Amino acid sequence: METEIKLKAYKLMCAAKAMTDIYEENRHICKYVHSTSRGHEAIQLATAFHLLPCDYVSPYYRDESMLLGLGFSPYTLMLQLLAKKDDIFSGGREYYSHPSYRGDDKPDIIHQSSATGMQAIPATGIAHGFEYLKSIGSPKYKTGPNGEHPIVVCSLGDASVTEGEVSEAFQAAVLHHLPIVFLIQDNDWGISVTAGEARKMNAFEYAGGFSGLNRVSIDGSDFESSYNVVDHVFREVRDGKGPYLIRAVVPLLGHHTSGVRREFYRSQEDLKKHALDDPLPKLRKDLLSSGIDDQMLNSIEIQEITKVKKDFDRAVRSADPDVNEITEHIFADTPVKKESGIREPVDRTEKIMMVDAALFAIREIMSEHPEAVVYGQDVGQRLGGVFRETATLGRLFGDHRVFNTAIQEAYIIGSTVGMSAVGVRPIVEVQFADYVYPGLNQLATEVAKSCYLSNGKYPVSTVIRIPCGAYSGGGPYHSASIESLLLSIKGIKIAFPSNAADMKGLMKAAYYDPNPVIMLEHKGLYWSKVPGTEQARTVEPDKDYILPFGKGNVVLEADKIFVDDGDSCCVITYGMGVYWALAAAKEYKGRVEIIDLRTLYPLDEDLIYTVVKKHGKVVIVTEEQKTNSFAEALAGRISSECFQWLDSPIKVVGAVDLPAVPLNETLEEAMLPGESGVSKAIRELLTF
């Protein structure tokens, strides 16, 4: 190994130690929780030195030395440590060593969260995206200066490997033979829990159960051996030899975090044992034995201490974030601002079902955009989805663009973060709303927060389709309405179309939106088989039809004479509620106005408040269990904004508060509000 590389590593190790020391000396200033890389420096630097600008890396919260090795200065890292305005990673929104970066000079880094092991799926999604772009010869597939194929490095602590989502990432990596390296830094501790308490095997042994996952276990405190192993592994992965796991055994010399200090839970004996493998004196000894002068090494150490102090003082003096910018980057700006295209082409008379509207929209998207892919459980050409909503897509576009996944809702949802980062546009499906829960961790932790916490660098452009709703005895695990659950997660948009034209227009808007969008699709409306839902079938809009989010629709207007007499009310609803309301309104001809919200976030508040003020009497209808629901929250918002125009309390009509939808169809019907429930609420309002 060239001495210059060792000297570069020594210099950065000195910087890392000086940073740790100055943070400890200034604990009153370094008040935000942070971890440092002390003990892990050798393997982190060895990894950083081999990464290319075409690569991606997902560091974890202890990887400050890796960031130093990539070329980020101590000052840059300190701005994040102190949550300063000029923090290039997040603008003061994220913890220390939680980077996100886009640039031509370094590997790209997607948003990094604190949730243990959660970065494994998004990182694997990046590698999955690489393989897809490569397979279609996309110009978005970037190579190195000498034609090197890009790779992904996912860095994890050893304790994270027990997370189920890490195994989902391993499974996808070997199944698709992806160019990813899982770097496991094993310091024997998971906060205060030792490896012996938490797991029966280490990461190297565990990896042996994943056929096709190459693996190696090394002394991660020895810089030269780490450097050589990383060099070999990266070459193998770049050459298409498949995924690799490196288990690097390292000491933990610092605290778990500044808030969970080592003296809380570690013995002096344990600390002394770990100190024997400190990478810094090991590398110093190696350099001295190779003829480097002791005075030169002392000079490097002093220079780094001086530089770190100057950087720290400068960072402390830098400005805090502007509170007026707190709401920036919740979403990226969407190009879809207004309704466009032809909703009812004059040359079309045949009406289509909602399920076909979704299919036709996606087919048109995929025909025009080679970066669009569709995946999820059973969506491939053999079945085309359990509702046949992707039927024919696999045959039209091939298995590389429309493919099945394992039963892994976390991977289906979380991989879209990585896919989107490299320019692939995933349209994915969770088979039933009841099964979204295993994916909520990825949805809330990674997908929803990415744009905001990366300061706008990484919005997640994905469409997540979720069939929902009770219909024909679907039972307790195939019938859920989950909009309130999803609406509590900030950073995602949610559509809930009630007819074929809206389905097609909203699907197109969702695809062109650079943000994560969930399409809630009521399976009872797919084929209009439920009596009274015939209007869900519409003429198919043309291929250019796009319906923007946040635009509700008045599907039934009240007669002016009743409105003027104060003898009218409005019903605000969505999904199946639209058809219950239309059926109920027949009993009160001319006296009921019905709003179909169409999207639940963003919400068309202007339309809602205008119609509420017009009538003064409001019914909100939901299929969800009513208590603590979105519908009740909307009632509260309307009461606050329109109080002086209300003639009576707002009525909220929803399902009975049961833990699940019962299987028996008679019980299912009894749970749901239906036409009769809506009619009763209207009657009570109009006779108030």
XYZ file of C-alpha atoms in Angstrom:
688
model
C 0.000 0.000 0.000
C 1.181 3.500 -0.826
C 2.331 5.462 2.204
C 0.378 8.518 1.030
C -2.879 6.630 1.457
C -1.915 5.658 5.000
C -0.906 9.241 5.788
C -4.224 10.499 4.431
C -6.026 8.001 6.661
C -3.893 8.998 9.654
C -4.660 12.665 9.109
C -8.421 11.996 8.997
C -8.250 9.721 12.050
C -6.574 12.548 13.930
C -9.338 14.875 12.771
C -12.009 12.424 13.930
C -10.387 12.117 17.352
C -10.003 15.875 17.661
C -13.680 16.293 16.782
C -14.723 13.795 19.437
C -12.546 15.539 22.013
C -13.827 19.025 21.260
C -17.434 17.823 21.366
C -16.783 16.340 24.804
C -15.102 19.525 26.028
C -18.080 21.595 24.846
C -21.014 19.471 25.860
C -23.018 22.549 26.805
C -22.703 23.767 23.208
C -23.024 20.367 21.513
C -26.455 19.920 23.051
C -28.068 17.857 20.281
C -27.706 14.088 20.533
C -24.827 12.743 18.466
C -22.496 9.807 18.035
C -18.907 9.751 16.869
C -16.857 7.247 14.914
C -14.116 6.582 17.462
C -12.992 2.983 17.036
C -14.626 2.622 13.618
C -12.354 4.978 11.696
C -10.236 2.420 9.807
C -13.005 0.524 8.037
C -14.956 3.700 7.379
C -12.014 5.430 5.730
C -11.078 2.313 3.786
C -14.618 2.244 2.424
C -14.741 5.950 1.607
C -11.436 5.859 -0.284
C -12.849 3.311 -2.756
C -16.141 5.002 -3.537
C -16.650 6.853 -6.826
C -18.948 9.759 -7.712
C -21.168 7.351 -9.677
C -21.846 5.339 -6.501
C -24.363 5.737 -3.709
C -23.651 5.257 -0.031
C -26.014 4.983 2.920
C -23.977 5.746 6.037
C -25.365 5.163 9.493
C -25.289 7.547 12.440
C -21.739 6.654 13.532
C -20.121 7.138 10.115
C -18.501 10.575 10.490
C -15.081 9.193 9.486
C -16.611 7.827 6.299
C -17.920 11.308 5.558
C -14.495 12.800 6.243
C -13.003 10.227 3.884
C -15.455 11.225 1.174
C -14.184 14.787 1.399
C -16.656 16.523 3.691
C -14.847 18.914 6.017
C -15.147 18.933 9.809
C -16.821 22.338 9.466
C -19.500 20.880 7.185
C -20.198 18.084 9.660
C -20.231 20.488 12.601
C -22.904 22.622 10.976
C -25.159 19.592 11.173
C -23.978 18.756 14.692
C -25.122 22.200 15.829
C -28.250 22.232 13.605
C -27.201 25.360 11.754
C -28.811 27.047 8.767
C -25.915 26.326 6.423
C -25.943 22.596 7.134
C -25.774 21.341 3.532
C -27.395 18.048 4.416
C -30.628 19.144 6.043
C -30.581 22.832 6.907
C -30.571 22.128 10.627
C -33.352 19.546 10.542
C -31.416 16.331 11.110
C -29.049 14.789 13.639
C -25.288 14.696 13.278
C -23.982 12.225 10.712
C -27.374 11.951 9.038
C -26.271 13.184 5.615
C -28.044 13.573 2.305
C -26.087 14.707 -0.701
C -26.352 15.159 -4.455
C -23.336 16.218 -6.470
C -20.907 15.275 -9.212
C -17.833 15.218 -6.986
C -18.838 12.584 -4.441
C -21.118 9.556 -4.138
C -24.745 10.509 -3.710
C -26.354 9.931 -0.320
C -30.101 9.573 0.143
C -31.734 10.827 3.339
C -30.534 8.865 6.359
C -32.863 8.183 9.274
C -32.132 7.142 12.848
C -34.416 4.105 12.752
C -32.163 1.092 13.207
C -31.588 -0.857 10.016
C -34.238 0.992 8.038
C -31.759 2.262 5.441
C -31.142 -1.297 4.206
C -34.305 -1.395 2.091
C -33.974 2.060 0.475
C -30.306 1.342 -0.252
C -31.209 -1.966 -1.859
C -33.825 -0.086 -3.858
C -31.023 2.072 -5.270
C -29.155 -1.040 -6.421
C -32.398 -2.419 -7.842
C -32.825 0.839 -9.732
C -29.256 0.630 -11.050
C -29.920 -2.815 -12.490
C -33.116 -1.661 -14.175
C -31.504 1.422 -15.721
C -28.621 -0.711 -16.933
C -30.999 -3.266 -18.477
C -32.754 -0.632 -20.615
C -29.593 1.247 -21.558
C -30.831 4.388 -19.846
C -28.715 7.563 -19.968
C -29.532 7.890 -16.267
C -27.197 4.951 -15.605
C -23.945 6.709 -14.667
C -20.584 4.972 -14.703
C -17.180 5.869 -13.271
C -14.343 7.751 -15.007
C -12.993 4.490 -16.435
C -16.356 2.925 -17.155
C -16.750 1.395 -13.685
C -20.224 0.181 -12.891
C -21.837 1.970 -9.946
C -22.387 0.212 -6.640
C -24.249 0.934 -3.431
C -22.768 0.705 0.051
C -25.203 0.258 2.916
C -23.513 0.761 6.269
C -25.105 -0.793 9.358
C -24.299 -1.473 12.967
C -24.193 -5.120 13.994
C -27.259 -4.818 16.237
C -29.404 -3.699 13.293
C -29.034 -7.030 11.515
C -31.664 -8.565 13.784
C -34.262 -6.243 12.225
C -36.648 -8.058 9.898
C -36.375 -5.358 7.269
C -32.641 -5.979 6.953
C -33.408 -9.578 6.024
C -35.911 -8.331 3.425
C -33.108 -6.261 1.915
C -30.725 -9.240 1.920
C -33.389 -11.392 0.263
C -34.046 -8.851 -2.501
C -30.317 -8.305 -3.053
C -29.589 -11.976 -3.660
C -32.803 -12.616 -5.577
C -32.010 -9.894 -8.103
C -28.204 -10.238 -7.912
C -27.819 -6.566 -7.056
C -24.619 -4.464 -6.913
C -24.715 -3.673 -3.217
C -22.260 -4.036 -0.336
C -23.655 -4.358 3.162
C -20.964 -3.057 5.507
C -21.656 -4.322 9.029
C -19.597 -2.581 11.714
C -19.588 -4.970 14.658
C -18.542 -3.379 17.953
C -20.393 -5.963 20.084
C -22.800 -3.408 21.519
C -26.372 -2.353 20.701
C -26.707 0.558 23.127
C -26.379 -1.350 26.436
C -27.149 -4.787 25.006
C -24.244 -7.063 24.154
C -24.161 -9.303 21.111
C -24.412 -12.347 23.367
C -27.680 -11.091 24.805
C -29.288 -10.185 21.511
C -28.381 -12.766 18.881
C -27.150 -16.289 18.424
C -24.886 -15.517 15.468
C -22.917 -12.613 14.073
C -23.674 -10.946 10.751
C -21.144 -13.048 8.843
C -22.716 -16.262 10.094
C -26.225 -14.960 9.486
C -25.369 -13.990 5.908
C -24.521 -17.612 5.201
C -28.239 -18.355 5.103
C -28.752 -16.105 2.077
C -27.656 -18.028 -0.972
C -25.770 -15.709 -3.291
C -24.704 -13.224 -0.629
C -20.903 -13.221 -0.727
C -19.347 -12.511 2.648
C -16.139 -11.792 4.478
C -15.262 -11.076 8.119
C -12.309 -8.803 8.867
C -10.505 -6.847 11.550
C -12.024 -3.437 10.892
C -9.560 -1.688 13.185
C -6.620 -2.430 10.878
C -6.584 0.151 8.105
C -4.341 -1.611 5.582
C -6.130 -4.962 5.717
C -9.507 -3.209 5.628
C -8.412 -1.195 2.618
C -7.304 -4.295 0.732
C -10.481 -6.237 1.488
C -12.707 -3.334 0.469
C -10.715 -2.964 -2.748
C -11.298 -6.646 -3.590
C -14.980 -6.616 -2.629
C -15.778 -3.469 -4.593
C -14.055 -4.863 -7.681
C -16.108 -8.048 -7.420
C -19.388 -6.197 -7.057
C -18.594 -3.769 -9.883
C -17.803 -6.766 -12.092
C -21.285 -8.200 -11.545
C -20.385 -10.873 -8.992
C -23.448 -10.008 -6.915
C -24.066 -8.578 -3.465
C -21.483 -8.749 -0.693
C -21.496 -8.495 3.077
C -18.441 -7.253 4.953
C -18.455 -7.827 8.678
C -15.845 -5.516 10.193
C -15.028 -6.170 13.847
C -14.274 -2.843 15.510
C -13.926 -1.416 19.014
C -16.397 1.090 20.434
C -14.254 3.773 22.027
C -16.832 6.497 22.453
C -20.315 6.648 23.881
C -23.344 5.105 22.240
C -24.506 8.683 21.889
C -23.798 11.868 23.773
C -26.985 11.193 25.721
C -26.290 7.520 26.490
C -22.768 7.672 27.827
C -20.418 4.711 28.057
C -19.974 5.021 31.830
C -23.709 4.336 32.248
C -23.416 0.719 31.193
C -19.830 -0.335 30.401
C -17.186 -1.607 32.795
C -13.620 -0.352 32.934
C -12.485 -3.823 31.926
C -14.601 -3.675 28.777
C -13.369 -0.194 27.895
C -9.727 -1.245 28.339
C -10.298 -4.290 26.144
C -11.740 -2.171 23.329
C -8.965 0.413 23.667
C -6.400 -2.237 22.684
C -7.811 -2.137 19.149
C -7.884 1.641 18.734
C -7.232 2.136 14.978
C -5.284 5.384 15.473
C -2.282 4.054 17.467
C -2.364 0.926 15.296
C -1.940 2.992 12.156
C 0.653 5.222 13.826
C 2.703 2.155 14.736
C 2.418 0.893 11.172
C 3.594 4.231 9.764
C 6.532 4.408 12.162
C 7.607 0.898 11.207
C 7.518 1.893 7.531
C 9.968 4.750 8.142
C 7.700 7.744 8.724
C 9.226 10.179 11.173
C 7.573 10.482 14.604
C 7.858 14.263 14.418
C 5.913 14.289 11.146
C 3.056 12.351 12.715
C 3.035 14.676 15.718
C 2.884 17.625 13.347
C -0.105 16.106 11.513
C -1.909 15.585 14.801
C -1.305 19.182 15.932
C -2.410 20.546 12.557
C -5.670 18.602 12.693
C -6.404 19.651 16.276
C -5.829 23.283 15.300
C -7.988 23.005 12.184
C -10.820 21.254 14.034
C -10.824 23.958 16.713
C -11.031 26.702 14.093
C -13.836 24.870 12.298
C -15.710 24.394 15.547
C -15.433 28.045 16.554
C -16.620 29.066 13.101
C -19.539 26.637 13.205
C -20.608 27.883 16.633
C -20.720 31.448 15.296
C -22.743 30.522 12.212
C -26.428 31.378 11.904
C -29.320 29.289 13.092
C -32.062 28.363 10.615
C -34.670 30.955 9.661
C -37.956 29.981 11.317
C -39.788 31.415 8.310
C -38.364 28.543 6.256
C -39.659 25.820 8.555
C -42.335 24.650 6.103
C -40.104 24.584 3.031
C -39.554 21.221 1.292
C -42.438 19.318 2.845
C -43.226 18.538 -0.778
C -41.446 19.201 -4.035
C -43.368 21.434 -6.408
C -45.648 19.467 -8.729
C -46.029 20.422 -12.405
C -49.695 19.398 -12.287
C -51.504 22.628 -11.419
C -54.784 22.435 -13.308
C -57.135 19.999 -14.988
C -56.054 19.357 -18.563
C -56.898 17.056 -21.418
C -60.383 15.895 -22.373
C -62.438 14.207 -19.667
C -65.296 13.135 -21.971
C -64.077 12.711 -25.559
C -66.956 13.152 -28.003
C -65.973 10.080 -29.995
C -66.289 7.774 -26.972
C -69.610 6.472 -25.726
C -68.692 3.175 -24.063
C -68.246 3.435 -20.317
C -65.322 1.751 -18.584
C -64.883 0.370 -15.080
C -62.601 1.946 -12.493
C -60.294 -1.060 -12.556
C -59.805 -0.606 -16.298
C -59.289 3.128 -15.920
C -56.311 2.416 -13.655
C -54.963 -0.151 -16.102
C -55.319 2.174 -19.086
C -53.664 5.065 -17.245
C -50.661 2.970 -16.247
C -50.403 1.478 -19.724
C -50.239 4.952 -21.251
C -47.670 6.053 -18.671
C -45.434 3.057 -19.323
C -45.707 3.475 -23.094
C -44.432 7.027 -22.818
C -41.961 6.728 -19.953
C -39.372 3.909 -19.980
C -38.385 4.746 -16.401
C -41.817 3.618 -15.129
C -41.948 0.189 -13.473
C -44.726 -1.709 -11.726
C -44.172 -4.171 -8.905
C -45.842 -5.776 -5.912
C -47.306 -9.104 -4.893
C -48.876 -11.035 -7.792
C -48.897 -8.074 -10.195
C -46.855 -9.924 -12.836
C -48.280 -11.262 -16.056
C -49.197 -14.664 -14.619
C -52.045 -13.115 -12.593
C -52.004 -9.360 -13.130
C -52.988 -8.563 -9.553
C -55.663 -10.216 -7.450
C -58.123 -7.713 -8.949
C -56.594 -8.130 -12.423
C -55.839 -4.410 -12.394
C -52.423 -4.920 -14.001
C -53.591 -7.592 -16.431
C -51.767 -7.437 -19.797
C -49.080 -5.003 -18.549
C -46.532 -7.764 -18.040
C -47.115 -9.140 -21.530
C -46.904 -5.677 -23.052
C -43.831 -4.382 -21.240
C -41.945 -7.463 -20.059
C -41.056 -9.017 -16.737
C -38.250 -6.515 -16.150
C -40.808 -3.690 -15.964
C -43.776 -5.460 -14.383
C -42.664 -7.961 -11.782
C -43.726 -9.813 -8.680
C -42.162 -9.305 -5.284
C -42.003 -11.531 -2.262
C -44.540 -10.994 0.512
C -42.597 -7.981 1.731
C -44.694 -4.861 2.161
C -41.741 -3.088 3.754
C -39.590 -3.742 0.690
C -42.373 -2.845 -1.727
C -42.825 0.562 -0.084
C -39.290 1.323 1.120
C -37.484 0.339 -2.072
C -39.281 3.161 -3.869
C -37.033 5.599 -1.988
C -33.947 4.181 -3.682
C -35.621 3.586 -7.030
C -36.792 7.189 -7.141
C -33.377 8.538 -6.138
C -31.738 7.144 -9.282
C -34.542 8.228 -11.611
C -36.758 5.145 -11.797
C -40.464 5.901 -11.296
C -42.080 3.032 -9.366
C -45.793 2.284 -9.296
C -46.228 -0.293 -6.563
C -49.091 -2.149 -4.968
C -49.914 -3.336 -1.474
C -52.383 -6.128 -2.082
C -54.981 -5.061 0.514
C -55.162 -2.102 2.875
C -55.184 -4.513 5.806
C -51.620 -5.539 4.926
C -50.073 -2.081 4.814
C -48.926 -2.285 8.441
C -45.609 -4.100 7.818
C -44.781 -1.265 5.415
C -45.682 1.607 7.720
C -42.173 1.810 9.153
C -40.742 2.512 5.713
C -43.640 4.777 4.750
C -43.440 6.985 7.830
C -39.695 6.851 8.511
C -38.178 6.880 5.046
C -40.691 7.756 2.320
C -42.627 10.564 4.001
C -39.668 12.327 5.637
C -37.156 12.138 2.797
C -37.955 15.389 1.015
C -38.228 17.491 4.160
C -35.179 16.139 5.981
C -32.978 16.200 2.880
C -33.903 19.868 2.411
C -35.622 19.078 -0.867
C -32.869 16.986 -2.439
C -34.686 13.667 -2.309
C -38.445 13.810 -2.792
C -39.685 10.258 -3.293
C -41.535 10.054 -6.566
C -43.727 6.988 -6.279
C -47.327 5.872 -6.644
C -48.457 3.383 -3.999
C -51.728 1.657 -4.873
C -53.799 0.255 -2.024
C -57.148 -1.490 -2.634
C -59.411 -0.876 0.348
C -62.980 -0.927 1.616
C -65.643 -3.454 2.582
C -67.325 -5.382 -0.196
C -69.159 -8.686 -0.507
C -67.925 -10.416 2.641
C -64.246 -9.629 2.329
C -63.848 -10.138 6.054
C -61.520 -8.744 8.703
C -58.288 -8.837 6.677
C -59.431 -7.718 3.232
C -61.874 -4.881 3.933
C -60.191 -2.122 5.923
C -60.507 1.600 5.368
C -57.240 3.155 6.528
C -57.301 6.775 5.419
C -57.124 8.231 8.938
C -54.049 6.142 9.668
C -52.350 7.333 6.488
C -53.408 10.953 6.886
C -51.615 11.073 10.229
C -48.337 10.607 8.316
C -47.179 13.979 7.022
C -45.276 14.160 3.749
C -47.493 11.970 1.563
C -50.411 12.785 -0.714
C -53.575 10.692 -0.752
C -56.177 10.248 -3.477
C -59.485 8.395 -3.160
C -61.245 8.336 -6.550
C -64.896 7.327 -6.802
C -65.254 6.853 -10.563
C -63.296 5.786 -13.622
C -62.594 9.258 -15.016
C -61.247 10.487 -11.690
C -59.208 7.304 -11.339
C -57.478 7.865 -14.657
C -56.938 11.586 -14.156
C -55.632 11.208 -10.612
C -53.380 8.283 -11.551
C -51.739 10.455 -14.191
C -51.370 13.348 -11.734
C -49.902 10.968 -9.159
C -47.287 9.723 -11.602
C -46.183 13.202 -12.655
C -46.077 14.419 -9.074
C -42.493 14.250 -7.739
C -43.810 13.316 -4.276
C -45.070 10.066 -2.720
C -48.727 9.491 -3.567
C -51.058 6.844 -2.205
C -53.998 5.845 -4.365
C -56.741 4.413 -2.150
C -58.901 2.361 -4.496
C -62.212 1.011 -3.222
C -62.462 -2.570 -4.388
C -66.271 -2.372 -4.208
C -66.152 0.279 -6.955
C -63.658 -1.494 -9.222
C -66.343 -3.261 -11.261
C -69.464 -1.308 -10.123
C -71.016 -4.556 -8.928
C -72.413 -2.988 -5.774
C -76.017 -1.888 -6.475
C -76.201 1.870 -6.905
C -72.580 2.347 -8.005
C -73.208 2.277 -11.747
C -72.065 5.898 -11.999
C -68.548 4.747 -11.111
C -68.377 3.677 -14.745
C -67.607 6.598 -17.031
C -66.442 7.314 -20.535
C -62.664 6.951 -20.656
C -60.864 10.315 -20.720
C -58.243 10.836 -23.404
C -54.595 9.995 -22.796
C -53.725 13.598 -21.910
C -56.349 13.936 -19.198
C -54.882 14.898 -15.828
C -56.828 15.797 -12.702
C -54.821 17.782 -10.132
C -54.840 16.908 -6.460
C -56.763 19.145 -4.083
C -59.748 19.714 -6.376
C -63.049 18.355 -5.090
C -66.176 17.988 -7.192
C -69.831 18.828 -6.652
C -71.547 15.658 -7.868
C -75.048 16.848 -6.959
C -76.266 20.437 -6.615
C -79.182 21.554 -4.492
C -81.954 23.668 -5.998
C -81.563 27.383 -5.408
C -85.090 27.720 -4.037
C -84.318 25.356 -1.152
C -80.946 26.964 -0.527
C -82.496 30.431 -0.359
C -85.146 29.160 2.070
C -82.512 27.604 4.334
C -84.011 24.197 3.671
C -80.944 22.451 2.281
C -77.787 20.717 3.488
C -74.509 19.520 2.075
C -72.904 16.098 2.274
C -69.109 15.886 2.186
C -67.759 12.460 1.357
C -65.521 10.326 -0.864
C -65.199 6.779 -2.185
C -68.220 4.571 -1.528
C -69.758 7.361 0.537
C -70.519 9.217 -2.704
C -72.970 6.509 -3.756
C -74.577 6.181 -0.348
C -75.119 9.939 -0.400
C -76.516 9.959 -3.950
C -78.959 7.194 -3.033
C -80.022 8.931 0.172
C -80.455 12.296 -1.574
C -83.223 10.902 -3.780
C -85.499 11.025 -0.747
C -84.853 14.774 -0.377
C -84.985 15.905 -3.979
C -83.359 19.269 -4.582
C -82.424 19.770 -0.936
C -79.020 18.052 -0.843
C -75.677 19.082 -2.317
C -72.905 16.469 -2.421
C -69.151 17.077 -2.525
C -66.826 14.295 -3.644
C -63.459 15.205 -2.107
C -61.516 13.047 -4.608
C -58.230 13.695 -2.742
C -57.893 13.670 1.025
C -54.486 15.354 1.079
C -54.281 17.956 -0.234
C -57.880 18.788 0.562
C -60.058 21.233 -1.357
C -60.820 23.433 1.626
C -61.984 26.329 -0.540
C -64.753 24.229 -2.053
C -65.674 22.726 1.302
C -65.993 26.055 3.089
C -67.842 27.683 0.186
C -70.468 24.943 0.087
C -70.754 24.770 3.889
C -71.379 28.529 4.088
C -73.982 28.182 1.355
C -76.081 25.630 3.265
C -75.217 25.945 6.950
C -75.999 22.279 7.540
C -73.339 19.609 7.035
C -73.153 15.815 6.933
C -69.726 14.181 6.607
C -69.815 10.567 5.465
C -67.004 8.051 5.818
C -66.739 4.280 5.559
C -64.199 4.261 8.354
C -65.022 3.616 11.962
C -66.179 7.050 13.016
C -64.479 7.708 16.350
C -61.171 9.617 16.047
C -61.404 9.490 12.262
C -60.426 11.878 9.479
C -64.132 12.671 9.146
C -64.367 13.810 12.756
C -61.211 15.881 12.349
C -62.709 17.492 9.240
C -65.878 18.274 11.196
C -63.763 20.060 13.794
C -61.947 22.060 11.134
C -65.211 23.102 9.489
C -66.661 24.079 12.869
C -63.646 26.297 13.501
C -63.561 27.925 10.071
C -67.311 28.220 9.414
C -68.817 28.488 12.898
C -70.860 31.633 12.248
C -72.460 30.118 9.143
C -73.536 26.843 10.772
C -77.215 26.401 11.614
C -76.693 23.151 13.544
C -74.000 20.785 14.778
C -72.182 18.869 12.056
C -73.280 15.272 11.600
C -70.553 12.663 11.093
C -71.737 9.356 9.685
C -69.358 6.402 9.750
C -68.998 2.721 10.485
C -69.614 1.137 13.849
C -66.517 1.243 16.056
C -65.476 -2.379 15.628
C -61.863 -3.601 15.608
C -62.388 -5.170 12.187
C -64.941 -5.774 9.463
C -66.803 -9.031 10.240
C -66.855 -11.724 7.573
C -70.585 -12.431 7.435
C -72.208 -10.171 4.814
C -75.154 -9.346 7.052
C -72.790 -8.263 9.817
C -70.675 -6.336 7.310
C -73.762 -4.440 6.155
C -74.766 -3.733 9.746
C -71.336 -2.243 10.434
C -71.390 0.178 7.510
C -73.479 3.358 7.510
C -74.881 2.745 4.029
C -77.690 4.683 2.400
C -79.913 4.404 5.486
C -77.314 5.912 7.803
C -76.765 8.860 5.508
C -80.488 9.354 4.988
C -81.108 9.434 8.729
C -78.454 12.121 9.233
C -79.887 14.267 6.418
C -83.387 13.930 7.842
C -82.231 15.001 11.292
C -80.486 18.057 9.874
C -83.346 19.159 7.650
C -85.791 18.906 10.556
C -83.433 20.486 13.101
